[in-house]
């Protein structure tokens, strides 16, 4: 028997997104492959202005239709999706008649009583925030992720040598300079000073200094991206003669 072949794929995929209203590229962005199609639709709501509950997604490679992403419970990565492909969002749901200016002056109670609204559609079909089981599952997933980040952060000490691994970026070695919550961000972040200019800042975020380093030597990453260990410092070419 020969050795089995293991196929390794990236954790993220970069795609273009178009929609049925304009057919123009809305944006190009990376998405994690381990989210469900429903979670993916929720992320597309803000950008496309559509409604996750009524979205239909088609996957294209150039102008060739690869298939439809039609199972809300399936993971994005379970489909044959690759970098550079295009997701076409089809969503013809209309809130109310576009010429009915009255819709902008409705009170919350009046809006709730209407039958031609997104809220009523979601409530009637138990979708989105009205799907109690789905919301519980998402909340549980968020709590588990937060608990994991806190657990990992407790094991990361300022001054420790570390390796930072982020999908789509080269492995980087550096020193932990900060461990905590950045002002305006409701999550734990690890500030790292890299051995080489592979960062994005100088330890400053939104005008506030969290640690000292040269420009492009600093970055803030989630605890899940940091591995603490005995990593020898890499020589900085700037210091070589």
PDB file of N, CA and C in Angstrom, residues 194-241:
ATOM      1  N   UNK A 194       8.328  42.679  16.166  1.00  0.00           N
ATOM      2  CA  UNK A 194       8.971  41.666  15.343  1.00  0.00           C
ATOM      3  C   UNK A 194      10.467  41.912  15.189  1.00  0.00           C
ATOM      4  N   UNK A 195      11.192  40.843  14.867  1.00  0.00           N
ATOM      5  CA  UNK A 195      12.636  40.950  14.648  1.00  0.00           C
ATOM      6  C   UNK A 195      12.944  41.665  13.338  1.00  0.00           C
ATOM      7  N   UNK A 196      11.989  41.626  12.423  1.00  0.00           N
ATOM      8  CA  UNK A 196      12.163  42.249  11.118  1.00  0.00           C
ATOM      9  C   UNK A 196      10.980  43.183  10.850  1.00  0.00           C
ATOM     10  N   UNK A 197      11.116  44.098   9.890  1.00  0.00           N
ATOM     11  CA  UNK A 197      10.014  45.048   9.602  1.00  0.00           C
ATOM     12  C   UNK A 197       8.869  44.388   8.844  1.00  0.00           C
ATOM     13  N   UNK A 198       8.191  43.488   9.536  1.00  0.00           N
ATOM     14  CA  UNK A 198       7.079  42.760   8.932  1.00  0.00           C
ATOM     15  C   UNK A 198       5.749  43.105   9.597  1.00  0.00           C
ATOM     16  N   UNK A 199       5.737  44.182  10.370  1.00  0.00           N
ATOM     17  CA  UNK A 199       4.527  44.594  11.065  1.00  0.00           C
ATOM     18  C   UNK A 199       3.793  45.687  10.326  1.00  0.00           C
ATOM     19  N   UNK A 200       2.883  46.352  11.031  1.00  0.00           N
ATOM     20  CA  UNK A 200       2.073  47.403  10.402  1.00  0.00           C
ATOM     21  C   UNK A 200       2.111  48.723  11.169  1.00  0.00           C
ATOM     22  N   UNK A 201       2.752  48.739  12.352  1.00  0.00           N
ATOM     23  CA  UNK A 201       2.775  49.988  13.117  1.00  0.00           C
ATOM     24  C   UNK A 201       4.009  50.056  14.018  1.00  0.00           C
ATOM     25  N   UNK A 202       4.047  51.061  14.876  1.00  0.00           N
ATOM     26  CA  UNK A 202       5.160  51.233  15.812  1.00  0.00           C
ATOM     27  C   UNK A 202       4.696  51.055  17.258  1.00  0.00           C
ATOM     28  N   UNK A 203       3.667  50.222  17.435  1.00  0.00           N
ATOM     29  CA  UNK A 203       3.115  50.012  18.774  1.00  0.00           C
ATOM     30  C   UNK A 203       2.022  50.995  19.122  1.00  0.00           C
ATOM     31  N   UNK A 204       1.604  51.797  18.132  1.00  0.00           N
ATOM     32  CA  UNK A 204       0.579  52.813  18.356  1.00  0.00           C
ATOM     33  C   UNK A 204      -0.698  52.448  17.603  1.00  0.00           C
ATOM     34  N   UNK A 205      -1.850  52.622  18.265  1.00  0.00           N
ATOM     35  CA  UNK A 205      -3.142  52.390  17.634  1.00  0.00           C
ATOM     36  C   UNK A 205      -4.049  53.571  17.940  1.00  0.00           C
ATOM     37  N   UNK A 206      -4.581  54.196  16.886  1.00  0.00           N
ATOM     38  CA  UNK A 206      -5.475  55.357  17.041  1.00  0.00           C
ATOM     39  C   UNK A 206      -4.879  56.431  17.936  1.00  0.00           C
ATOM     40  N   UNK A 207      -3.576  56.666  17.755  1.00  0.00           N
ATOM     41  CA  UNK A 207      -2.905  57.732  18.491  1.00  0.00           C
ATOM     42  C   UNK A 207      -2.437  57.370  19.880  1.00  0.00           C
ATOM     43  N   UNK A 208      -2.759  56.192  20.370  1.00  0.00           N
ATOM     44  CA  UNK A 208      -2.340  55.768  21.711  1.00  0.00           C
ATOM     45  C   UNK A 208      -1.181  54.792  21.614  1.00  0.00           C
ATOM     46  N   UNK A 209      -0.117  55.047  22.386  1.00  0.00           N
ATOM     47  CA  UNK A 209       1.087  54.230  22.373  1.00  0.00           C
ATOM     48  C   UNK A 209       0.956  53.100  23.385  1.00  0.00           C
ATOM     49  N   UNK A 210       1.107  51.862  22.905  1.00  0.00           N
ATOM     50  CA  UNK A 210       1.004  50.699  23.788  1.00  0.00           C
ATOM     51  C   UNK A 210       2.368  50.077  24.069  1.00  0.00           C
ATOM     52  N   UNK A 211       3.307  50.244  23.140  1.00  0.00           N
ATOM     53  CA  UNK A 211       4.682  49.798  23.384  1.00  0.00           C
ATOM     54  C   UNK A 211       5.596  50.478  22.369  1.00  0.00           C
ATOM     55  N   UNK A 212       6.899  50.427  22.645  1.00  0.00           N
ATOM     56  CA  UNK A 212       7.879  51.105  21.806  1.00  0.00           C
ATOM     57  C   UNK A 212       8.508  50.141  20.804  1.00  0.00           C
ATOM     58  N   UNK A 213       8.563  50.580  19.550  1.00  0.00           N
ATOM     59  CA  UNK A 213       9.317  49.858  18.529  1.00  0.00           C
ATOM     60  C   UNK A 213       9.421  50.748  17.305  1.00  0.00           C
ATOM     61  N   UNK A 214      10.250  50.341  16.358  1.00  0.00           N
ATOM     62  CA  UNK A 214      10.404  51.111  15.136  1.00  0.00           C
ATOM     63  C   UNK A 214       9.166  50.956  14.254  1.00  0.00           C
ATOM     64  N   UNK A 215       8.924  51.912  13.354  1.00  0.00           N
ATOM     65  CA  UNK A 215       7.799  51.781  12.422  1.00  0.00           C
ATOM     66  C   UNK A 215       7.898  50.481  11.627  1.00  0.00           C
ATOM     67  N   UNK A 216       6.740  49.833  11.411  1.00  0.00           N
ATOM     68  CA  UNK A 216       6.621  48.580  10.665  1.00  0.00           C
ATOM     69  C   UNK A 216       7.176  47.360  11.409  1.00  0.00           C
ATOM     70  N   UNK A 217       7.569  47.556  12.667  1.00  0.00           N
ATOM     71  CA  UNK A 217       8.050  46.421  13.458  1.00  0.00           C
ATOM     72  C   UNK A 217       6.982  45.911  14.428  1.00  0.00           C
ATOM     73  N   UNK A 218       5.883  46.645  14.566  1.00  0.00           N
ATOM     74  CA  UNK A 218       4.867  46.263  15.538  1.00  0.00           C
ATOM     75  C   UNK A 218       3.556  45.837  14.915  1.00  0.00           C
ATOM     76  N   UNK A 219       2.840  44.966  15.630  1.00  0.00           N
ATOM     77  CA  UNK A 219       1.502  44.536  15.212  1.00  0.00           C
ATOM     78  C   UNK A 219       0.735  44.051  16.428  1.00  0.00           C
ATOM     79  N   UNK A 220      -0.597  44.067  16.309  1.00  0.00           N
ATOM     80  CA  UNK A 220      -1.470  43.514  17.346  1.00  0.00           C
ATOM     81  C   UNK A 220      -2.232  42.348  16.724  1.00  0.00           C
ATOM     82  N   UNK A 221      -2.125  41.189  17.345  1.00  0.00           N
ATOM     83  CA  UNK A 221      -2.731  39.976  16.801  1.00  0.00           C
ATOM     84  C   UNK A 221      -3.513  39.264  17.897  1.00  0.00           C
ATOM     85  N   UNK A 222      -4.459  38.397  17.542  1.00  0.00           N
ATOM     86  CA  UNK A 222      -5.214  37.648  18.562  1.00  0.00           C
ATOM     87  C   UNK A 222      -4.325  36.603  19.234  1.00  0.00           C
ATOM     88  N   UNK A 223      -4.653  36.227  20.462  1.00  0.00           N
ATOM     89  CA  UNK A 223      -3.862  35.219  21.175  1.00  0.00           C
ATOM     90  C   UNK A 223      -3.723  33.911  20.411  1.00  0.00           C
ATOM     91  N   UNK A 224      -4.725  33.561  19.608  1.00  0.00           N
ATOM     92  CA  UNK A 224      -4.683  32.303  18.866  1.00  0.00           C
ATOM     93  C   UNK A 224      -3.574  32.285  17.820  1.00  0.00           C
ATOM     94  N   UNK A 225      -3.045  33.468  17.464  1.00  0.00           N
ATOM     95  CA  UNK A 225      -1.992  33.541  16.446  1.00  0.00           C
ATOM     96  C   UNK A 225      -0.598  33.481  17.049  1.00  0.00           C
ATOM     97  N   UNK A 226      -0.516  33.471  18.382  1.00  0.00           N
ATOM     98  CA  UNK A 226       0.778  33.576  19.066  1.00  0.00           C
ATOM     99  C   UNK A 226       1.186  32.261  19.730  1.00  0.00           C
ATOM    100  N   UNK A 227       2.420  31.853  19.477  1.00  0.00           N
ATOM    101  CA  UNK A 227       3.010  30.697  20.145  1.00  0.00           C
ATOM    102  C   UNK A 227       4.245  31.152  20.889  1.00  0.00           C
ATOM    103  N   UNK A 228       4.244  30.992  22.199  1.00  0.00           N
ATOM    104  CA  UNK A 228       5.379  31.406  23.026  1.00  0.00           C
ATOM    105  C   UNK A 228       6.381  30.265  23.118  1.00  0.00           C
ATOM    106  N   UNK A 229       7.670  30.589  23.026  1.00  0.00           N
ATOM    107  CA  UNK A 229       8.690  29.542  23.101  1.00  0.00           C
ATOM    108  C   UNK A 229      10.084  30.117  23.000  1.00  0.00           C
ATOM    109  N   UNK A 230      11.057  29.230  22.931  1.00  0.00           N
ATOM    110  CA  UNK A 230      12.468  29.632  22.849  1.00  0.00           C
ATOM    111  C   UNK A 230      12.829  29.836  21.387  1.00  0.00           C
ATOM    112  N   UNK A 231      12.404  30.961  20.847  1.00  0.00           N
ATOM    113  CA  UNK A 231      12.672  31.259  19.448  1.00  0.00           C
ATOM    114  C   UNK A 231      13.846  32.234  19.344  1.00  0.00           C
ATOM    115  N   UNK A 232      14.991  31.802  18.819  1.00  0.00           N
ATOM    116  CA  UNK A 232      16.158  32.685  18.697  1.00  0.00           C
ATOM    117  C   UNK A 232      15.833  33.885  17.826  1.00  0.00           C
ATOM    118  N   UNK A 233      16.400  35.011  18.178  1.00  0.00           N
ATOM    119  CA  UNK A 233      16.159  36.231  17.408  1.00  0.00           C
ATOM    120  C   UNK A 233      16.769  36.114  16.026  1.00  0.00           C
ATOM    121  N   UNK A 234      16.037  36.563  15.026  1.00  0.00           N
ATOM    122  CA  UNK A 234      16.561  36.570  13.675  1.00  0.00           C
ATOM    123  C   UNK A 234      17.352  37.848  13.453  1.00  0.00           C
ATOM    124  N   UNK A 235      18.490  37.766  12.738  1.00  0.00           N
ATOM    125  CA  UNK A 235      19.300  38.968  12.514  1.00  0.00           C
ATOM    126  C   UNK A 235      18.562  39.975  11.677  1.00  0.00           C
ATOM    127  N   UNK A 236      18.660  41.234  12.049  1.00  0.00           N
ATOM    128  CA  UNK A 236      18.030  42.314  11.304  1.00  0.00           C
ATOM    129  C   UNK A 236      18.999  42.817  10.257  1.00  0.00           C
ATOM    130  N   UNK A 237      18.594  42.744   8.994  1.00  0.00           N
ATOM    131  CA  UNK A 237      19.490  43.158   7.921  1.00  0.00           C
ATOM    132  C   UNK A 237      19.905  44.610   8.040  1.00  0.00           C
ATOM    133  N   UNK A 238      19.086  45.421   8.715  1.00  0.00           N
ATOM    134  CA  UNK A 238      19.424  46.836   8.860  1.00  0.00           C
ATOM    135  C   UNK A 238      20.657  47.028   9.724  1.00  0.00           C
ATOM    136  N   UNK A 239      20.927  46.041  10.598  1.00  0.00           N
ATOM    137  CA  UNK A 239      22.067  46.164  11.499  1.00  0.00           C
ATOM    138  C   UNK A 239      23.328  45.527  10.927  1.00  0.00           C
ATOM    139  N   UNK A 240      23.221  44.875   9.758  1.00  0.00           N
ATOM    140  CA  UNK A 240      24.380  44.210   9.199  1.00  0.00           C
ATOM    141  C   UNK A 240      25.268  45.200   8.446  1.00  0.00           C
ATOM    142  N   UNK A 241      26.557  44.920   8.441  1.00  0.00           N
ATOM    143  CA  UNK A 241      27.524  45.791   7.745  1.00  0.00           C
ATOM    144  C   UNK A 241      27.906  45.146   6.405  1.00  0.00           C
TER     145      UNK A 241
END
